[in-house]
Coordinates of C-alpha atoms in Angstrom, one line a residue:
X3 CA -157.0 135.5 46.1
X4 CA -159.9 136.1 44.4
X5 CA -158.0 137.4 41.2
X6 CA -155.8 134.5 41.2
X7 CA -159.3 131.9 41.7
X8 CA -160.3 133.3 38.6
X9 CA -157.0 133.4 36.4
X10 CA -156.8 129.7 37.3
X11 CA -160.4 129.6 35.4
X12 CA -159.2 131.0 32.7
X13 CA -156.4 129.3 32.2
X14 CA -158.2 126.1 32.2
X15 CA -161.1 127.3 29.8
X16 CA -158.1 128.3 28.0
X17 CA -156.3 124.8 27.6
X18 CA -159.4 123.2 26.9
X19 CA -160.5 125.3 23.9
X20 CA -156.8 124.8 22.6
X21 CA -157.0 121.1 23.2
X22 CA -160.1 121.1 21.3
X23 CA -158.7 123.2 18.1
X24 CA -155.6 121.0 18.4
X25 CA -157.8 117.5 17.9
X26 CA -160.0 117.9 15.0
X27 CA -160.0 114.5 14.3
X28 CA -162.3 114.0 17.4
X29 CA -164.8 116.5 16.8
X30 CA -165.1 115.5 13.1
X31 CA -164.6 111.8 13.4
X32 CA -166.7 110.9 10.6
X33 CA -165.9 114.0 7.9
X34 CA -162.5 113.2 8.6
X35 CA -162.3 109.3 7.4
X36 CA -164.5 110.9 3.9
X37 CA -162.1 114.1 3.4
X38 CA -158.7 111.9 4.6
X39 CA -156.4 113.3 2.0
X40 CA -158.1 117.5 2.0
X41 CA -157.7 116.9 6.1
X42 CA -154.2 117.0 5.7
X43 CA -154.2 120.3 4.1
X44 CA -156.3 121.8 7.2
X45 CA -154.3 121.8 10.1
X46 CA -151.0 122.4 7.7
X47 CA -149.1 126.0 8.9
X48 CA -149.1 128.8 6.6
X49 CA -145.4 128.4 6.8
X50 CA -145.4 125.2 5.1
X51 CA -147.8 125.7 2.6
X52 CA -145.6 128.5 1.1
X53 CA -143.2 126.3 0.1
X54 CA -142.4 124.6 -2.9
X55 CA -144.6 121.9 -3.5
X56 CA -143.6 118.1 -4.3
X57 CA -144.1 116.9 -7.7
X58 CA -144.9 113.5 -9.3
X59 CA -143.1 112.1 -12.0
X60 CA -144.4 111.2 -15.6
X61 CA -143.7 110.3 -18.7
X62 CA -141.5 111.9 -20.9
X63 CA -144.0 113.0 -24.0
X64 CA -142.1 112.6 -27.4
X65 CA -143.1 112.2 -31.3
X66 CA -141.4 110.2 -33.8
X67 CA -140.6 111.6 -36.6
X68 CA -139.6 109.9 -40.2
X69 CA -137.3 111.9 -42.4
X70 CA -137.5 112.0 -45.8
X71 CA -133.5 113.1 -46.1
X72 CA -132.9 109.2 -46.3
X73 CA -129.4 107.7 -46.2
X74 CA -128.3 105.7 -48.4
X75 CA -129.0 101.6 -48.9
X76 CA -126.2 99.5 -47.3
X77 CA -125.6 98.3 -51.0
X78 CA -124.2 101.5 -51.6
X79 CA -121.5 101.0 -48.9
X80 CA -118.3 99.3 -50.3
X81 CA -115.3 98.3 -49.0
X82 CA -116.4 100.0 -45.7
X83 CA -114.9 103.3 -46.4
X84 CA -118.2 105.4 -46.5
X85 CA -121.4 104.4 -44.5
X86 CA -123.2 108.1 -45.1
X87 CA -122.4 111.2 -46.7
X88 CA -121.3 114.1 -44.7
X89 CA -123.3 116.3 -42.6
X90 CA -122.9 119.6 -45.1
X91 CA -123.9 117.0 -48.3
X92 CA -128.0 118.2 -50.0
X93 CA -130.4 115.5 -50.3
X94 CA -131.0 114.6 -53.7
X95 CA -134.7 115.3 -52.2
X96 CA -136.4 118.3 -53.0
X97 CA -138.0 119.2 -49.8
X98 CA -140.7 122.0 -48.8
X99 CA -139.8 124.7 -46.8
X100 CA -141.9 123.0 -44.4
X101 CA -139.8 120.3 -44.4
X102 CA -136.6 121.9 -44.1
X103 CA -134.6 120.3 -40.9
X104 CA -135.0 123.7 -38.9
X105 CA -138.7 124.2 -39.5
X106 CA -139.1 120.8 -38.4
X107 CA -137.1 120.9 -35.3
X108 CA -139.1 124.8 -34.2
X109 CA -141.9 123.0 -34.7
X110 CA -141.2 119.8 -32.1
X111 CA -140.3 123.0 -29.6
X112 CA -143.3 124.7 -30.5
X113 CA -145.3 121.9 -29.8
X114 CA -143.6 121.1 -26.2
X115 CA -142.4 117.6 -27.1
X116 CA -139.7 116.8 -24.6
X117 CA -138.2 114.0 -26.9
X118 CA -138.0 113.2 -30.9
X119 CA -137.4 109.6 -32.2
X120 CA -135.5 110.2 -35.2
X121 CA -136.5 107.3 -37.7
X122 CA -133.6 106.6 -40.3
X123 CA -131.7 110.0 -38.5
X124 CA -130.2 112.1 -41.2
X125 CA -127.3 114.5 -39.8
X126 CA -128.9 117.4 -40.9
X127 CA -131.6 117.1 -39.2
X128 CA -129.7 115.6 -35.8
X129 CA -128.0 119.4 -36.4
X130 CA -131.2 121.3 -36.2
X131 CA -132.2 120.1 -33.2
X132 CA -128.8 121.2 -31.4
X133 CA -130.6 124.5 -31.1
X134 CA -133.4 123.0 -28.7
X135 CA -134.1 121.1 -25.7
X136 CA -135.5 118.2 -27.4
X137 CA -133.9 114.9 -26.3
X138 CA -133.2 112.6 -29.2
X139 CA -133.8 108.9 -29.8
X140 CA -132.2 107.5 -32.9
X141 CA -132.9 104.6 -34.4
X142 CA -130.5 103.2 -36.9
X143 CA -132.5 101.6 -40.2
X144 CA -132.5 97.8 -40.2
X145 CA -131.1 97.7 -43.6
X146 CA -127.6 99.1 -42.6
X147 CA -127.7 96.3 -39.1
X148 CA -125.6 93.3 -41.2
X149 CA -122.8 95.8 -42.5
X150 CA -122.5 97.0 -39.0
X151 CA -122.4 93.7 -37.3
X152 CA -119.7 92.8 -39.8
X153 CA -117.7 95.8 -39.8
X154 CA -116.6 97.4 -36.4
X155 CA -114.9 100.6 -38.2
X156 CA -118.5 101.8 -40.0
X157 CA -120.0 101.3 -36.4
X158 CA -117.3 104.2 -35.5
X159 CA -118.1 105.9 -38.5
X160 CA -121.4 105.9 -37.9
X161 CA -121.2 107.2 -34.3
X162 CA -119.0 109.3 -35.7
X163 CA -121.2 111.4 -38.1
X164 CA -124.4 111.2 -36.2
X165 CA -123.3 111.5 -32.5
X166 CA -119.6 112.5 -32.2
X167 CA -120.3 115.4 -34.7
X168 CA -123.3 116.9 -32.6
X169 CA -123.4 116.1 -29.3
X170 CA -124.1 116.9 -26.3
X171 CA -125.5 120.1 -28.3
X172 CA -127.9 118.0 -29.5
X173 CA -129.4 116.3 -26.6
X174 CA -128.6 112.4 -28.2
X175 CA -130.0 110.1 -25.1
X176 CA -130.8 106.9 -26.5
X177 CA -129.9 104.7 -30.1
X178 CA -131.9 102.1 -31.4
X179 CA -130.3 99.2 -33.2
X180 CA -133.1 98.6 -35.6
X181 CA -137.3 99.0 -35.7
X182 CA -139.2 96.5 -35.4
X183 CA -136.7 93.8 -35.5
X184 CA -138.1 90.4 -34.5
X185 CA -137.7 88.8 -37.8
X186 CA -134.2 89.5 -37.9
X187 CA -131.4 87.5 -37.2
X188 CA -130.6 87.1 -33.3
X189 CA -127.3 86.6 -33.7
X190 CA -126.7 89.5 -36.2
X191 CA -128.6 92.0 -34.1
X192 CA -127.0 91.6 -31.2
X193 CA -123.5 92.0 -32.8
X194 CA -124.6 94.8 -34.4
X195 CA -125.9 96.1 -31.1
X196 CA -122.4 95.8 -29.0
X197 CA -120.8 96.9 -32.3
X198 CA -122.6 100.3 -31.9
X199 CA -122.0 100.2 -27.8
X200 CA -118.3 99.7 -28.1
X201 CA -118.0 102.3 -30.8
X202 CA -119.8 105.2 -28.3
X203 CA -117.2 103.8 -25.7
X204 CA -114.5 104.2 -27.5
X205 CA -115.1 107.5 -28.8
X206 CA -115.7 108.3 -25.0
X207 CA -119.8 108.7 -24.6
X208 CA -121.0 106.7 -21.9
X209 CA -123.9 108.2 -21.3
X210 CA -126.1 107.6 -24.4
X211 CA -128.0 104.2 -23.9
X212 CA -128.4 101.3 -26.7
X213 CA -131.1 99.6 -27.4
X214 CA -133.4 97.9 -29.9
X215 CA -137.1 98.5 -30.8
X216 CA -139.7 95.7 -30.8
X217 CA -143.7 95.6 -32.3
X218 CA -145.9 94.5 -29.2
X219 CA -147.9 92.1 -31.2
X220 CA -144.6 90.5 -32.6
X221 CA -143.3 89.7 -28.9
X222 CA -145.8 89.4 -25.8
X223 CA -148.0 86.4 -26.0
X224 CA -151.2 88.3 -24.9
X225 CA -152.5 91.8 -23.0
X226 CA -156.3 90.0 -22.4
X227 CA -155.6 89.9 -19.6
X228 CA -151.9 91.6 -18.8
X229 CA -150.9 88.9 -16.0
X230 CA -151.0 86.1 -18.3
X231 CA -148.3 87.7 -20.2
X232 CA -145.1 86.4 -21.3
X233 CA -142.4 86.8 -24.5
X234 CA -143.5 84.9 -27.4
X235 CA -141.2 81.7 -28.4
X236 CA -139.1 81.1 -30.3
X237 CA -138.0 84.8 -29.9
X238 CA -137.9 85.2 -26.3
X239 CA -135.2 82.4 -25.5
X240 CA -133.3 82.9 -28.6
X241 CA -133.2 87.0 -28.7
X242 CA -135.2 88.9 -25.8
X243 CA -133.6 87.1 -22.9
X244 CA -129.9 87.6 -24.2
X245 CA -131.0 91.4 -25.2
X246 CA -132.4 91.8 -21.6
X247 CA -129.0 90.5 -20.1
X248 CA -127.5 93.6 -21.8
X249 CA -129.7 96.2 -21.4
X250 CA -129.5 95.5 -17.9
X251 CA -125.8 95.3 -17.9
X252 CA -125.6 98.7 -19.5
X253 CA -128.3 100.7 -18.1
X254 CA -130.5 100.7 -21.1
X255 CA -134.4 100.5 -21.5
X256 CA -136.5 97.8 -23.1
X257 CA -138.1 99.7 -26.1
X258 CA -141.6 98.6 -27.3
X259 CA -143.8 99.8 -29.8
X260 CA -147.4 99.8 -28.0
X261 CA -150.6 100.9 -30.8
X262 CA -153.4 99.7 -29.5
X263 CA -155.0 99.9 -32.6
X264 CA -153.1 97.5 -34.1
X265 CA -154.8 95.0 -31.3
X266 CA -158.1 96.7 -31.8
X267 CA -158.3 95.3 -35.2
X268 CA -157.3 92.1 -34.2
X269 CA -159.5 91.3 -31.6
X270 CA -162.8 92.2 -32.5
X271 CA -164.1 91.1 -29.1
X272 CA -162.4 94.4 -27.7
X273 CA -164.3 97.3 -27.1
X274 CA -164.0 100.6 -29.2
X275 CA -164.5 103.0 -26.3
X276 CA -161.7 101.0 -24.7
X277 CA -158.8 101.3 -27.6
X278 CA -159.7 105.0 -27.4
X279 CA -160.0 105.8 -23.8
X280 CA -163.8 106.5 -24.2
X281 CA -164.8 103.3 -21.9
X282 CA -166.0 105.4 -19.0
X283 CA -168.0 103.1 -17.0
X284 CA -169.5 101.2 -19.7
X285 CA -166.1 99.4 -21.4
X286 CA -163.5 98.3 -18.8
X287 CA -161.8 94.8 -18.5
X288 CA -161.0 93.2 -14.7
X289 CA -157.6 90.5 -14.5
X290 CA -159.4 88.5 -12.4
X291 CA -156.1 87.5 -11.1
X292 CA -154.9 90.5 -10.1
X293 CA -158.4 92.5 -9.2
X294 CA -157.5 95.4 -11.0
X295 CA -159.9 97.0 -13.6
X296 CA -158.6 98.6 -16.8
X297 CA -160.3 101.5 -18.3
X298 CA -158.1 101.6 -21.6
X299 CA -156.6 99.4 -23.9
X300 CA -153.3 101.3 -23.2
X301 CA -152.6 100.8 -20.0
X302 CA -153.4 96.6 -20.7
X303 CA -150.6 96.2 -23.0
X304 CA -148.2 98.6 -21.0
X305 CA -148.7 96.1 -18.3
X306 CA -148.4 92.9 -19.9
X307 CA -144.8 94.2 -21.1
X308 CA -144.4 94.9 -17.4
X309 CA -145.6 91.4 -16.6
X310 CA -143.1 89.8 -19.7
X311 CA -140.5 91.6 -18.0
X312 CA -141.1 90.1 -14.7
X313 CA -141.4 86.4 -15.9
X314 CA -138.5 87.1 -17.6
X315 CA -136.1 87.8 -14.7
X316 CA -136.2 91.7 -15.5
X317 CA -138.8 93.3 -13.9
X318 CA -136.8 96.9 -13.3
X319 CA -135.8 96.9 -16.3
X320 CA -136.8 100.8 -17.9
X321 CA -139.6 100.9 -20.7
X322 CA -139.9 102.9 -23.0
X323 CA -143.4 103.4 -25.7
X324 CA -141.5 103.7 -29.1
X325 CA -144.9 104.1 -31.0
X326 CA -147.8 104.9 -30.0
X327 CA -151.2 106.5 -32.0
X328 CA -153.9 106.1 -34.1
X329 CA -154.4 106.5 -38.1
X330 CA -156.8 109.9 -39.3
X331 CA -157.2 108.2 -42.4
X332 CA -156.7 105.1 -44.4
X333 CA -158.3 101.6 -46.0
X334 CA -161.0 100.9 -42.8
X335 CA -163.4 102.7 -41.3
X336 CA -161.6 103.2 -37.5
X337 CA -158.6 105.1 -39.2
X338 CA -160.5 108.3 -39.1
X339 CA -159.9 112.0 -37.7
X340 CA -162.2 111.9 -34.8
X341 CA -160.8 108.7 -33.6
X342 CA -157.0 109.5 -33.8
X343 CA -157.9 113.0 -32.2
X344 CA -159.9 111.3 -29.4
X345 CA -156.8 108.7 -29.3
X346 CA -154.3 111.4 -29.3
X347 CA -156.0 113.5 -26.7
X348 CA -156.7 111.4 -24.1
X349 CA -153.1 109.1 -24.0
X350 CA -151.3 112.5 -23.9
X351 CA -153.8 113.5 -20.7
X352 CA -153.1 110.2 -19.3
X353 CA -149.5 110.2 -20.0
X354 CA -148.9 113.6 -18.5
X355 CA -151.1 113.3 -15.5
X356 CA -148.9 110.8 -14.4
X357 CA -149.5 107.8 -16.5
X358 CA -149.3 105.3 -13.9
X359 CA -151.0 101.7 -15.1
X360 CA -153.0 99.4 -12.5
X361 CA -149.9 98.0 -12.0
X362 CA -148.8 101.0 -10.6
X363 CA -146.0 100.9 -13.6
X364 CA -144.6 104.0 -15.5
X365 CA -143.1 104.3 -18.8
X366 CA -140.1 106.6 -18.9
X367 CA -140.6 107.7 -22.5
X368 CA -143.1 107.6 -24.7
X369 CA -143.7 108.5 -28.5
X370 CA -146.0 109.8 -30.3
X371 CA -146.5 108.3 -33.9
X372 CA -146.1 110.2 -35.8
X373 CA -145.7 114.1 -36.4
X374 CA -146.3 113.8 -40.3
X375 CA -147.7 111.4 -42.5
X376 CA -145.2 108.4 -43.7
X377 CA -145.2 107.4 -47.4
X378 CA -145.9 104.0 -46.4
X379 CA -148.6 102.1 -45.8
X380 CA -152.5 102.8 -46.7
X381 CA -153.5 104.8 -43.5
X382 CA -151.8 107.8 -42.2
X383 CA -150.9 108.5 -38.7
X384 CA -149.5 111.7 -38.8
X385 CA -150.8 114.4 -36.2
X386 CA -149.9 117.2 -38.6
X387 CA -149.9 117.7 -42.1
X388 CA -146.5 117.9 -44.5
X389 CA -146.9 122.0 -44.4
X390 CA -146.8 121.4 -40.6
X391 CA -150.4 122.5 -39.7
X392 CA -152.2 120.6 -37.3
X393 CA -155.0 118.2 -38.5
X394 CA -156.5 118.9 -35.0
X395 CA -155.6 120.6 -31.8
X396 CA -154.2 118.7 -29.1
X397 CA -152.3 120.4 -26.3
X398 CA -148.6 118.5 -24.9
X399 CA -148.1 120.5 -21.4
X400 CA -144.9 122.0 -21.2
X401 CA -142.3 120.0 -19.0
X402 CA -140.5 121.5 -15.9
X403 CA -136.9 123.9 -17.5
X404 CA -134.7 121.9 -17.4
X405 CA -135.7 118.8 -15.5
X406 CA -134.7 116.1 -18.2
X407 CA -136.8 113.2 -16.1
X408 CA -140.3 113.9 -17.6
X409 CA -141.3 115.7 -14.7
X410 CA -144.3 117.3 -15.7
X411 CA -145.7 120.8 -13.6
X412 CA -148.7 119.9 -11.3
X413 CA -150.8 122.3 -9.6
X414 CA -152.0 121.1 -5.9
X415 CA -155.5 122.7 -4.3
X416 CA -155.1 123.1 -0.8
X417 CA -158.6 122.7 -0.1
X418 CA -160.3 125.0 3.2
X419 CA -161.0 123.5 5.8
X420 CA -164.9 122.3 5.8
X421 CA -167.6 124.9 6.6
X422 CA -169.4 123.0 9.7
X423 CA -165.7 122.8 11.6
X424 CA -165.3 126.1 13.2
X425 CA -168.8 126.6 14.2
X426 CA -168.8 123.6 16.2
X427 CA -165.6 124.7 18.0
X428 CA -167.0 128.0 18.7
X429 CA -170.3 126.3 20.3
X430 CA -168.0 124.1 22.3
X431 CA -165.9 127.1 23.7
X432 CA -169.0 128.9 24.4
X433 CA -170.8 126.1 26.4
X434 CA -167.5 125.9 28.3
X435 CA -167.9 130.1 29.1
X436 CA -171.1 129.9 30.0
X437 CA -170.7 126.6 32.4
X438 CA -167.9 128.4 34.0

């Protein structure tokens, strides 16, 4: 009787240090409302922390790229028989090594750039990158848009010689009717634009999306701050809304070129640490009507294209950054290298992190401008030199095999459970023994 008298004991010392071990949260009332994510992580089974982890999307990192194996002007089309040479045809360009289609395209791989935007695409050079896992964005030049609205068979021939002819080796996932194309014709761009749609349907691709790029500054009203945003007018009745109506209709993205150093230099009131990510706690701007601070310039006019897209009926609508970097050089004194590596740097960190905006808002894509120096304009954006060497070191993390969505790999610390935790218990447990 006596035996059973104590087993009973036991038992119930027993339940109540389990009870106790089981109920953190009481013990550690306080610690747990501070360490409310890390608490999660301390009662979790070693069973379940062996598996696979979750992880959060992000932006697909890309770089534009501008060939200098151009095609030739729309004057030299006639009669609508030729719109470009064939693929096996040699630029009348001498190019360097460097340059050489394949060269370029092991270097985008090289560099872990999950997407190219091909600027004025040449075939060759769609070719080269058939042998990697780049996705490609073409953009069609503006100056072959009226002979493609007025001719469906070069829209064919078009598709034909830089789409049909490569893909799906070469990863082609999205087409841009034109860059930077609010000062063209409405009417003629959006011809041109279901000219080029029709011709991938009727060759049978339905899964390469159409699209047109825009200049930020040429369409939203204002990023200061993001809610007030809108499209601009005449534009947005006459072109964006109609262009919005399709995209949405064919499961395309709004494309937008977002440099925030184009809007540095035109609002002097803006601060430099906040174009270039530097603001810390010194430069930050609050939308009073939303309440939510900014800490970069970036992020402001990525949400006001959100918010344009919103008043505009369209708010799921896909966006993707066609542009977006900083100059190393040029005509002022902000188109420098420290700046453009600081730039460069810090929106690839942002973007791969996660990249989310106060909004909560995520680009799908976004581009890099530009991997080597253009030969226009007076400053020079490019993040490498024309031999292909790096004008400073930046670091794109290498996306998940074979995920195509921008997924980029994220490593989670389960934290240990806080030092002062199992000490209490044990002093609990050993008042219990010793009442008993």
């Amino acid at each position: 009787m006596l035996k059973l008298s104590f087993f009973k004991i036991f038992l119930v010392v027993l339940l109540t240090i389990t009870s106790i071990l089981s109920a953190p949260t009481a013990v550690h009332s306080a610690p747990t409302s501070v360490h409310s994510a890390p608490a999660l992580f301390h009662s979790t089974p070693a069973s379940v922390l062996a598996a696979p982890t979750s992880v959060s999307p992000s932006t697909v990192i890309g770089i534009t790229y501008t060939s200098p194996l151009n095609s030739p002007p729309s004057s030299a089309i006639e009669g609508g028989s030729v719109l470009l040479p064939p693929p096996s045809s040699s630029s009348s360009i001498a190019l360097p090594p460097a340059l050489y289609p394949e060269a370029v395209a092991s270097t985008v791989s090289r560099l872990r750039f999950g997407a190219v935007r091909l600027v004025n695409p040449h075939p060759n050079l769609i070719r080269a990158f058939s042998f990697t896992n780049a996705s490609l964005f073409l953009s069609i030049p503006n100056g072959l848009l009226p002979p493609l609205a007025s001719n469906r068979s070069l829209a064919i021939h078009w598709i034909r010689t830089h789409v049909l002819a490569f893909y799906p080796r070469s990863k082609i996932a999205v087409i841009s009717v034109g860059d930077d194309v609010s000062r063209l014709d409405s009417e003629l761009l959006m011809t041109a634009l279901r000219k080029v749609y029709s011709a991938l349907q009727e060759v049978g691709i339905t899964r390469i999306s159409v699209t047109c790029t825009f200049s930020f500054l040429d369409v939203v009203t204002t990023a200061i701050p993001p809610s007030a945003a809108a499209f601009k007018e005449p534009i947005g009745e006459a072109l964006i809304l109609p262009l919005l109506r399709f995209l949405e209709s064919t499961n395309s993205s709004f494309s937008v070129s977002v440099q925030p150093y184009h809007m540095y230099r035109v609002h002097t009131q803006i601060p430099l640490g906040l174009a270039l990510f530097q603001g810390g706690e010194h430069d930050f701007y609050d939308d009073f009507q939303t309440g939510l601070r900014y800490g970069n310039l970036f992020d402001m006019m990525a949400d006001a294209v959100f918010t344009a897209l919103a008043v505009a009926g369209h708010a799921k609508l896909p966006l993707i950054v066609a542009e977006s970097g900083w100059p190393a050089s040029g005509a002022d004194s902000d188109a420098n290298l420290a700046y453009a590596a600081a730039y460069v740097r810090s929106l690839v960190a942002h973007l791969s992190s996660g990249g989310a905006t106060p909004m909560g808002k995520l680009a799908t894509q976004a581009y890099l401008f530009e991997l080597t120096d253009g030969t226009e304009g007076e400053n020079l954006w490019g993040l490498l030199f024309t031999n292909l060497s790096r004008k400073y070191a930046f670091h794109v993390p290498e996306p998940i095999s074979g995920s195509g969505s921008g997924r980029q790999s994220v490593s989670i610390q389960v934290l240990p459970a806080p030092a002062d935790s199992i000490p209490v218990v044990r002093m609990i447990a050993v008042t219990i023994l010793v009442g008993f």
